Amino acid sequence: MSITNTPTSNDACLSIVHSLMCHRQGGESESFSKRAIESLVKKLKEKKDELDSLITAITTNGAHPSKCVTIQRTLDGRLQVAGRKGFPHVIYARLWRWPDLHKNELKHVKYCQYAFDLKCDSVCVNPYHYERVVSPGIDLSGLTLTSSGPSSGLMVKDEYEYDGPSSLPSIEGGHSLQTIQHPPSTRAGPSEPFSSPALLPPSDAGNSASTSAFPGIAVGSNATSTWARTSSFTPNMPHHQNGHLQHHPPMPHPGHYWPEHSELAFQPPISNHPAPDYWCSIAYFEMDVQVGETFKVPSSCPIVTVDGYVDPSGGDRFCLGQLSNVHRTEAIERARLHIGKGVQLECKGEGDLWVRCLSDHAVFVQSYYLDREAGRAPGDAVHKIYPSAYIKVFDLRQCHRQMQQQAATAQAAAAAQAAAVAGNIPGPGSVGGIAPAISLSAAAGIGVDDLRRLCILRMSFVKGWGPDYPRQSIKETPCWIEIHLHRALQLLDEVLHTMPIADPQPLD
């Protein structure tokens, strides 16, 4: 049965289980997920209206209203599946919505009549009758908000071995890390055909080009870790919905790093200007050196593959294996051999970006969109995307909002700073305006380059970086790419024309 042929309660249990399995989020093993779904479908087979409600809720990602889906409450309130016990509403919420869910993070919606907390004889396990909340003192996704740096014994696995689902860390317990895991779901995103070229060894000869440093911009929060401080996007919260387009409201975050906003189902284009001829450009780096020419992807190719093979690059494929570098070390050469099928980058809509990991090894992404997805401070985490995962990493509309907000903040702060220096704003004790001018300098120091960083993503192959790794910067990883998103840069140009900001000037 195909995913589009949604079953009903009149279909065989096997068909219903197969359909519901296609929507699981990938946090649990396939065998456990199948046992849990089979158990639930069998319990509901005599309650056809509730089974239909479950099918509707799961196959539409909660887009349509659905009734309570109930099972009998056990004496201790827990359900046993495949030798494991857990609260039933948590088990199925993890299965179909939030694979990293903590048992204390669920709150039922007002219209749920049999919610777990209501202590009825029956328990509602409809995942869309619960909302996720962050309880005080509980780390989101098992991750701490602060870090004092790497410590022995707490390093994320970083070896040249298959990095598939079997190597995923345990969701329960364990130490908190700043590398956020994005495991694959069983159901990948919208499928597009892609080729699998034969593996060929990369070439050796070389040339290289240097690249300038990419300094970070400090964010007004002491929770932002020291290794990567940068500006922010304002996306919403799908909770690792790898391959699914469903969105949920932003999760509360004590630092309020991200502005609240609402999204419309259908929105007009942000700009009437024609799309650029090339939707992105990709630069390849080894450590801190750019290797080869920047690769531009035409707008006629919305999907581009970046892989480690030696075929000629062109159109919708950027082959890193054929790029040479005379300064290449043995460690870099070894890492390049593991890039393999690499990643697919897909431009959707007006300029959103999705990533599909085709490699046998994870890729690591710096994405302010995913930072907010995880309820983190901007620039506070590196995101590990596992093989077969398909995930959104950039949202154009939210980036545009952040551009406007930061440009307006910088412009207003620069004007206020100038007024303070001129003495138009009384300083403490009427001594002058230098103190308020200094307090405004951080906001006024936002320049054009800082706003450009909102339009750039960075991704390393095989090796990670950050507090959980021996490498504290992406420029210490053996092979990585920098992706410039041209539609976002085009919108930034429009913002700067309507709201010009000067490059930051030091105080005299």
Coordinates of N, CA, C and O in Angstrom, one line a residue, residues 223-374:
A223 N 24.0 32.8 27.9 CA 23.9 31.4 27.7 C 24.5 30.9 26.4 O 24.7 29.8 26.1
T224 N 24.9 31.9 25.5 CA 25.5 31.5 24.3 C 26.9 31.1 24.5 O 27.7 31.8 25.1
S225 N 27.3 29.9 24.0 CA 28.6 29.4 24.3 C 29.6 30.2 23.6 O 29.4 30.8 22.6
T226 N 30.9 30.1 24.0 CA 31.9 31.0 23.5 C 32.5 30.5 22.2 O 33.1 31.3 21.5
W227 N 32.2 29.3 21.8 CA 32.9 28.8 20.5 C 32.1 29.3 19.3 O 32.7 29.2 18.2
A228 N 30.8 29.7 19.4 CA 30.1 30.0 18.2 C 29.0 31.0 18.5 O 27.9 30.6 18.8
R229 N 29.3 32.3 18.5 CA 28.3 33.3 18.8 C 27.9 34.0 17.5 O 28.8 34.4 16.7
T230 N 26.6 34.0 17.2 CA 26.2 34.5 15.9 C 24.8 35.1 16.0 O 24.2 35.1 17.1
S231 N 24.3 35.6 14.9 CA 23.0 36.2 14.9 C 21.9 35.1 14.8 O 22.2 33.9 14.8
S232 N 20.6 35.5 14.7 CA 19.5 34.5 14.9 C 18.5 34.6 13.8 O 18.3 35.6 13.2
F233 N 17.9 33.4 13.5 CA 16.7 33.4 12.7 C 15.4 33.3 13.6 O 15.6 33.2 14.8
T234 N 14.3 33.3 13.1 CA 13.1 33.2 13.9 C 12.1 32.2 13.3 O 11.0 32.5 12.9
P235 N 12.5 30.9 13.2 CA 11.6 29.9 12.7 C 10.7 29.4 13.8 O 10.7 29.7 14.9
N236 N 9.8 28.4 13.4 CA 8.9 27.8 14.3 C 9.4 26.4 14.7 O 10.5 26.0 14.3
M237 N 8.6 25.6 15.4 CA 9.1 24.4 16.1 C 8.6 23.1 15.6 O 7.5 22.7 16.1
P238 N 9.2 22.4 14.7 CA 8.6 21.1 14.3 C 9.2 19.9 15.1 O 8.8 18.8 14.9
H239 N 10.1 20.1 16.1 CA 10.6 19.0 16.9 C 11.2 17.8 16.1 O 10.7 16.7 16.1
H240 N 12.2 18.1 15.3 CA 12.9 17.0 14.6 C 12.0 16.3 13.7 O 12.0 15.1 13.6
Q241 N 11.1 17.0 12.9 CA 10.1 16.3 12.1 C 10.8 15.9 10.8 O 10.3 16.3 9.7
N242 N 11.9 15.2 10.8 CA 12.7 14.9 9.6 C 11.8 14.3 8.5 O 11.3 13.2 8.6
G243 N 11.7 15.1 7.4 CA 10.9 14.6 6.3 C 9.4 15.0 6.3 O 8.7 14.6 5.5
H244 N 9.0 15.7 7.4 CA 7.6 16.1 7.5 C 7.4 17.6 7.5 O 8.3 18.3 8.0
L245 N 6.4 18.1 6.9 CA 6.2 19.5 6.8 C 5.4 20.1 7.9 O 5.1 21.3 7.9
Q246 N 5.0 19.3 8.9 CA 4.1 19.8 10.0 C 4.9 20.7 10.9 O 6.1 20.5 11.2
H247 N 4.3 21.8 11.4 CA 5.0 22.7 12.3 C 4.1 22.9 13.5 O 2.9 22.8 13.5
H248 N 4.8 23.1 14.7 CA 4.1 23.3 15.9 C 4.6 24.6 16.5 O 5.6 25.2 16.1
P249 N 3.8 25.2 17.5 CA 4.2 26.5 18.0 C 5.6 26.5 18.6 O 6.0 25.5 19.1
P250 N 6.2 27.7 18.6 CA 7.6 27.7 19.3 C 7.5 27.3 20.7 O 6.5 27.7 21.4
M251 N 8.5 26.6 21.2 CA 8.5 26.2 22.6 C 9.0 27.3 23.4 O 9.9 28.1 23.1
P252 N 8.5 27.5 24.7 CA 9.0 28.5 25.6 C 10.4 28.3 25.9 O 10.9 27.2 26.0
H253 N 11.1 29.4 26.0 CA 12.6 29.3 26.3 C 12.9 30.4 27.3 O 12.5 31.6 27.1
P254 N 13.6 30.1 28.3 CA 13.8 31.1 29.4 C 14.5 32.4 28.9 O 14.4 33.4 29.5
G255 N 15.4 32.2 27.9 CA 16.1 33.4 27.4 C 15.4 34.3 26.5 O 15.8 35.4 26.2
H256 N 14.3 33.8 25.9 CA 13.5 34.5 24.9 C 14.4 35.0 23.8 O 14.5 36.2 23.4
Y257 N 15.2 34.1 23.2 CA 16.1 34.4 22.2 C 15.4 34.7 20.9 O 15.9 35.4 20.0
W258 N 14.3 34.1 20.7 CA 13.6 34.2 19.4 C 12.3 34.9 19.5 O 11.4 34.6 20.4
P259 N 12.0 35.9 18.7 CA 10.7 36.5 18.7 C 9.6 35.6 18.3 O 9.7 34.7 17.5
E260 N 8.4 35.8 18.9 CA 7.2 35.0 18.6 C 6.6 35.5 17.2 O 6.7 36.6 16.9
H261 N 6.0 34.6 16.5 CA 5.3 35.0 15.3 C 4.4 33.9 14.9 O 4.4 32.8 15.4
S262 N 3.5 34.2 14.0 CA 2.5 33.2 13.5 C 2.8 33.1 12.0 O 3.2 34.0 11.3
E263 N 2.4 31.9 11.5 CA 2.6 31.6 10.1 C 1.3 31.3 9.4 O 0.4 30.7 10.0
L264 N 1.1 31.8 8.2 CA -0.1 31.5 7.4 C 0.2 30.3 6.6 O 1.3 30.0 6.2
A265 N -0.9 29.6 6.3 CA -0.7 28.4 5.5 C -0.2 28.7 4.1 O 0.6 28.0 3.5
F266 N -0.8 29.8 3.5 CA -0.4 30.2 2.2 C 0.0 31.7 2.2 O -0.8 32.5 2.6
Q267 N 1.2 32.0 1.8 CA 1.6 33.4 1.9 C 2.2 33.8 0.6 O 2.7 33.1 -0.2
P268 N 2.0 35.1 0.3 CA 2.5 35.7 -1.0 C 4.0 35.7 -0.9 O 4.6 35.7 0.1
P269 N 4.6 35.9 -2.1 CA 6.1 36.0 -2.1 C 6.6 37.2 -1.3 O 5.8 38.2 -1.2
I270 N 7.7 37.1 -0.7 CA 8.2 38.2 0.1 C 8.6 39.4 -0.7 O 8.4 40.5 -0.3
S271 N 9.1 39.1 -1.9 CA 9.5 40.2 -2.8 C 9.0 39.9 -4.2 O 8.9 38.7 -4.7
N272 N 8.7 41.0 -5.0 CA 8.3 40.8 -6.4 C 9.4 40.8 -7.3 O 9.3 40.7 -8.5
H273 N 10.7 41.0 -6.8 CA 11.8 41.0 -7.7 C 12.0 39.6 -8.2 O 11.8 38.6 -7.5
P274 N 12.4 39.5 -9.5 CA 12.6 38.1 -10.1 C 13.7 37.4 -9.3 O 14.6 38.0 -8.7
A275 N 13.5 36.1 -9.2 CA 14.5 35.2 -8.5 C 15.9 35.3 -9.2 O 15.9 35.5 -10.4
P276 N 16.9 35.2 -8.5 CA 18.3 35.3 -9.1 C 18.5 34.1 -10.0 O 17.9 33.0 -9.9
D277 N 19.5 34.2 -10.9 CA 19.8 33.2 -11.9 C 20.3 31.9 -11.2 O 20.1 30.8 -11.7
Y278 N 21.0 32.1 -10.1 CA 21.6 31.0 -9.3 C 21.0 31.1 -7.9 O 21.1 32.1 -7.2
W279 N 20.4 30.0 -7.4 CA 19.8 30.0 -6.1 C 20.7 29.9 -4.9 O 20.4 30.3 -3.8
C280 N 21.9 29.3 -5.2 CA 22.9 29.3 -4.2 C 24.3 29.1 -4.8 O 24.5 28.7 -5.9
S281 N 25.3 29.4 -4.0 CA 26.7 29.1 -4.3 C 27.3 28.3 -3.2 O 27.1 28.6 -2.0
I282 N 28.2 27.4 -3.5 CA 28.8 26.5 -2.5 C 30.3 26.6 -2.6 O 30.9 26.3 -3.7
A283 N 30.9 26.9 -1.5 CA 32.4 26.9 -1.5 C 32.8 25.7 -0.6 O 32.3 25.5 0.5
Y284 N 33.9 25.0 -1.1 CA 34.4 23.9 -0.4 C 35.7 24.2 0.4 O 36.6 24.9 -0.2
F285 N 35.8 23.8 1.6 CA 37.0 24.1 2.4 C 37.6 22.9 3.0 O 36.9 21.9 3.3
E286 N 38.9 22.9 3.2 CA 39.7 21.9 4.0 C 40.4 22.7 5.1 O 41.3 23.5 4.8
M287 N 40.0 22.4 6.3 CA 40.4 23.3 7.4 C 40.0 24.7 7.1 O 38.8 25.0 6.9
D288 N 41.0 25.7 7.1 CA 40.6 27.1 6.9 C 41.0 27.5 5.5 O 41.1 28.7 5.2
V289 N 41.1 26.6 4.5 CA 41.5 27.0 3.2 C 40.4 26.6 2.2 O 40.0 25.4 2.2
Q290 N 40.0 27.5 1.3 CA 39.1 27.1 0.3 C 39.8 26.4 -0.8 O 40.9 26.8 -1.2
V291 N 39.2 25.3 -1.3 CA 39.8 24.5 -2.3 C 38.9 24.5 -3.5 O 37.7 24.2 -3.5
G292 N 39.5 24.9 -4.7 CA 38.7 24.9 -5.9 C 37.8 26.2 -6.0 O 37.8 27.0 -5.1
E293 N 37.1 26.3 -7.1 CA 36.3 27.5 -7.3 C 34.9 27.3 -6.6 O 34.5 26.2 -6.4
T294 N 34.3 28.4 -6.4 CA 32.9 28.4 -5.8 C 32.0 27.8 -6.9 O 32.0 28.2 -8.0
F295 N 31.1 26.9 -6.4 CA 30.2 26.2 -7.4 C 28.8 26.9 -7.3 O 28.2 27.0 -6.2
K296 N 28.3 27.4 -8.4 CA 27.0 28.1 -8.4 C 26.0 27.1 -9.0 O 26.2 26.4 -10.0
V297 N 24.8 27.1 -8.3 CA 23.7 26.2 -8.7 C 22.6 27.0 -9.3 O 22.0 27.9 -8.7
P298 N 22.3 26.8 -10.6 CA 21.3 27.5 -11.3 C 19.9 27.3 -10.7 O 19.6 26.2 -10.2
S299 N 19.1 28.3 -10.9 CA 17.7 28.2 -10.3 C 16.9 27.1 -11.0 O 15.9 26.7 -10.5
S300 N 17.3 26.7 -12.2 CA 16.7 25.6 -13.0 C 16.9 24.3 -12.3 O 16.3 23.3 -12.7
C301 N 17.8 24.2 -11.3 CA 18.2 22.9 -10.7 C 17.9 23.1 -9.2 O 18.8 23.4 -8.4
P302 N 16.6 22.9 -8.7 CA 16.3 23.2 -7.3 C 17.0 22.1 -6.4 O 17.0 22.4 -5.2
I303 N 17.4 21.0 -6.9 CA 18.1 20.0 -6.1 C 19.5 19.8 -6.6 O 19.7 19.6 -7.8
V304 N 20.5 20.0 -5.7 CA 21.9 19.8 -6.0 C 22.5 18.8 -5.1 O 22.2 18.7 -3.9
T305 N 23.3 17.9 -5.6 CA 24.0 16.9 -4.8 C 25.5 17.3 -4.6 O 26.1 17.7 -5.6
V306 N 26.0 17.3 -3.4 CA 27.4 17.5 -3.1 C 27.9 16.2 -2.6 O 27.6 15.7 -1.5
D307 N 28.8 15.6 -3.4 CA 29.3 14.2 -3.0 C 30.9 14.2 -3.1 O 31.5 15.2 -3.4
G308 N 31.4 13.0 -2.8 CA 32.9 12.9 -2.7 C 33.5 12.2 -3.9 O 34.7 11.8 -3.8
Y309 N 32.8 12.1 -5.0 CA 33.2 11.4 -6.2 C 34.0 12.3 -7.1 O 34.1 13.5 -6.9
V310 N 34.6 11.7 -8.2 CA 35.5 12.5 -9.0 C 34.9 12.8 -10.4 O 35.7 13.3 -11.3
D311 N 33.7 12.6 -10.6 CA 33.0 13.0 -11.8 C 33.1 14.5 -12.0 O 33.2 15.2 -11.0
P312 N 33.0 15.0 -13.2 CA 33.0 16.4 -13.5 C 31.8 17.1 -12.8 O 30.7 16.5 -12.9
S313 N 32.0 18.2 -12.2 CA 30.9 18.9 -11.6 C 30.2 19.7 -12.6 O 30.7 20.1 -13.7
G314 N 28.9 20.0 -12.4 CA 28.1 20.8 -13.3 C 26.6 20.6 -13.1 O 26.2 19.6 -12.7
G315 N 25.9 21.7 -13.3 CA 24.5 21.7 -13.1 C 24.0 21.4 -11.7 O 24.1 22.2 -10.8
D316 N 23.5 20.1 -11.5 CA 22.9 19.8 -10.2 C 23.9 18.9 -9.4 O 23.4 18.2 -8.5
R317 N 25.2 18.9 -9.7 CA 26.1 18.0 -9.0 C 27.5 18.7 -8.8 O 28.1 19.1 -9.7
F318 N 27.9 18.7 -7.5 CA 29.2 19.3 -7.2 C 30.0 18.1 -6.6 O 29.8 17.6 -5.5
C319 N 31.0 17.7 -7.3 CA 31.9 16.5 -6.9 C 33.1 17.0 -6.3 O 34.0 17.7 -6.9
L320 N 33.3 16.7 -5.0 CA 34.5 17.2 -4.3 C 35.7 16.4 -4.5 O 36.8 16.8 -4.2
G321 N 35.5 15.1 -4.9 CA 36.6 14.2 -5.1 C 37.6 14.7 -6.1 O 38.8 14.3 -6.1
Q322 N 37.2 15.4 -7.1 CA 38.1 15.8 -8.2 C 38.8 17.1 -7.9 O 39.6 17.6 -8.7
L323 N 38.6 17.7 -6.7 CA 39.3 18.9 -6.3 C 40.6 18.6 -5.6 O 40.7 17.7 -4.8
S324 N 41.7 19.2 -6.0 CA 43.0 18.9 -5.5 C 43.5 20.1 -4.6 O 43.2 21.2 -4.8
N325 N 44.5 19.7 -3.7 CA 45.0 20.7 -2.8 C 46.4 20.2 -2.4 O 46.6 19.1 -1.8
V326 N 47.4 21.0 -2.7 CA 48.8 20.6 -2.4 C 49.1 20.5 -0.9 O 50.1 19.9 -0.5
H327 N 48.3 21.2 -0.2 CA 48.5 21.2 1.3 C 47.7 20.2 2.0 O 47.6 20.2 3.2
R328 N 47.0 19.3 1.3 CA 46.2 18.3 1.9 C 46.9 17.3 2.8 O 48.0 16.7 2.3
T329 N 46.5 17.1 4.0 CA 47.1 16.2 4.9 C 46.5 14.8 4.8 O 45.5 14.6 4.2
E330 N 47.1 13.8 5.5 CA 46.6 12.5 5.5 C 45.3 12.4 6.2 O 44.4 11.7 5.7
A331 N 45.1 13.2 7.2 CA 43.8 13.2 8.0 C 42.7 13.7 7.1 O 41.6 13.2 7.1
I332 N 43.0 14.7 6.3 CA 42.0 15.3 5.4 C 41.7 14.3 4.3 O 40.5 14.0 4.0
E333 N 42.7 13.6 3.8 CA 42.5 12.6 2.7 C 41.6 11.5 3.2 O 40.7 11.0 2.5
R334 N 41.8 11.1 4.5 CA 41.1 10.0 5.0 C 39.6 10.4 5.2 O 38.7 9.6 4.9
A335 N 39.4 11.6 5.7 CA 38.0 12.1 5.8 C 37.3 12.2 4.5 O 36.1 11.8 4.4
R336 N 38.0 12.7 3.5 CA 37.3 12.8 2.2 C 36.9 11.5 1.6 O 35.8 11.4 0.9
L337 N 37.6 10.4 1.9 CA 37.2 9.1 1.4 C 35.8 8.7 2.0 O 35.2 7.8 1.5
H338 N 35.4 9.3 3.1 CA 34.2 8.9 3.7 C 33.0 9.8 3.4 O 31.9 9.6 3.9
I339 N 33.2 10.8 2.5 CA 32.1 11.7 2.2 C 31.1 10.9 1.4 O 29.9 11.0 1.6
G340 N 31.6 10.0 0.5 CA 30.7 9.1 -0.3 C 29.6 9.9 -1.1 O 29.9 10.8 -1.8
K341 N 28.4 9.4 -0.9 CA 27.2 10.0 -1.6 C 26.9 11.4 -1.1 O 26.1 12.1 -1.8
G342 N 27.5 11.8 0.0 CA 27.3 13.2 0.4 C 25.9 13.6 0.8 O 25.2 12.9 1.6
V343 N 25.5 14.8 0.4 CA 24.2 15.3 0.8 C 23.5 15.9 -0.5 O 24.1 16.2 -1.5
Q344 N 22.2 15.9 -0.4 CA 21.3 16.7 -1.3 C 20.8 17.9 -0.7 O 20.4 17.9 0.5
L345 N 21.0 19.0 -1.4 CA 20.4 20.3 -0.9 C 19.2 20.6 -1.8 O 19.3 20.6 -3.1
E346 N 18.1 20.9 -1.2 CA 16.9 21.2 -2.0 C 16.3 22.5 -1.6 O 16.0 22.8 -0.5
C347 N 16.1 23.4 -2.7 CA 15.5 24.7 -2.5 C 14.0 24.5 -2.7 O 13.6 24.0 -3.8
K348 N 13.2 24.9 -1.7 CA 11.8 24.8 -1.8 C 11.1 26.2 -1.7 O 11.6 27.0 -1.0
G349 N 10.0 26.3 -2.4 CA 9.3 27.6 -2.3 C 10.1 28.7 -2.8 O 10.9 28.6 -3.8
E350 N 10.1 29.8 -2.1 CA 10.8 31.0 -2.5 C 12.3 31.0 -2.1 O 13.1 31.7 -2.7
G351 N 12.6 30.1 -1.2 CA 14.0 30.0 -0.8 C 14.3 29.2 0.4 O 15.4 29.4 1.0
D352 N 13.4 28.4 0.9 CA 13.7 27.5 2.0 C 14.7 26.4 1.6 O 14.7 26.0 0.4
L353 N 15.5 25.9 2.6 CA 16.5 24.9 2.2 C 16.2 23.7 3.1 O 16.1 23.7 4.3
W354 N 16.2 22.5 2.4 CA 16.1 21.2 3.0 C 17.4 20.4 2.7 O 18.0 20.6 1.6
V355 N 17.8 19.6 3.6 CA 19.0 18.7 3.5 C 18.6 17.3 3.6 O 17.9 16.9 4.6
R356 N 19.1 16.5 2.7 CA 19.0 15.0 2.8 C 20.4 14.4 2.9 O 21.2 14.6 2.0
C357 N 20.7 13.7 4.0 CA 22.0 13.0 4.1 C 22.0 11.7 3.4 O 21.4 10.8 3.8
L358 N 22.8 11.6 2.3 CA 22.9 10.4 1.5 C 24.1 9.6 1.9 O 24.2 8.4 1.6
S359 N 25.0 10.2 2.7 CA 26.3 9.5 3.1 C 26.0 8.4 4.1 O 25.0 8.4 4.8
D360 N 27.0 7.5 4.3 CA 26.9 6.6 5.4 C 27.3 7.2 6.7 O 27.3 6.5 7.7
H361 N 27.8 8.4 6.6 CA 28.2 9.1 7.8 C 27.4 10.4 8.0 O 27.0 11.0 7.1
A362 N 27.3 10.8 9.3 CA 26.5 12.0 9.6 C 27.2 13.2 9.0 O 28.4 13.3 8.8
V363 N 26.4 14.3 8.8 CA 27.0 15.6 8.5 C 26.6 16.5 9.7 O 25.6 16.3 10.4
F364 N 27.4 17.6 9.9 CA 27.2 18.5 11.0 C 26.9 19.9 10.4 O 27.6 20.4 9.6
V365 N 25.8 20.5 10.9 CA 25.3 21.7 10.3 C 25.3 22.9 11.4 O 24.8 22.6 12.5
Q366 N 25.7 24.0 11.0 CA 25.5 25.3 11.7 C 24.2 25.9 11.2 O 24.3 26.4 10.0
S367 N 23.1 25.9 11.9 CA 21.9 26.4 11.4 C 21.1 27.1 12.5 O 20.7 26.5 13.5
Y368 N 20.9 28.4 12.3 CA 20.2 29.2 13.3 C 18.7 28.8 13.3 O 18.0 28.9 14.4
Y369 N 18.2 28.3 12.2 CA 16.8 27.8 12.2 C 16.7 26.6 13.1 O 15.8 26.5 13.9
L370 N 17.6 25.6 13.0 CA 17.6 24.4 13.8 C 17.9 24.8 15.3 O 17.4 24.1 16.2
D371 N 18.6 25.8 15.5 CA 18.9 26.2 16.9 C 17.5 26.5 17.6 O 17.2 26.1 18.7
R372 N 16.7 27.3 16.9 CA 15.4 27.6 17.4 C 14.5 26.4 17.5 O 13.7 26.3 18.4
E373 N 14.6 25.5 16.5 CA 13.8 24.3 16.5 C 14.0 23.6 17.8 O 13.1 23.0 18.4
A374 N 15.3 23.6 18.3 CA 15.6 22.9 19.5 C 15.5 23.7 20.8 O 15.8 23.3 21.9

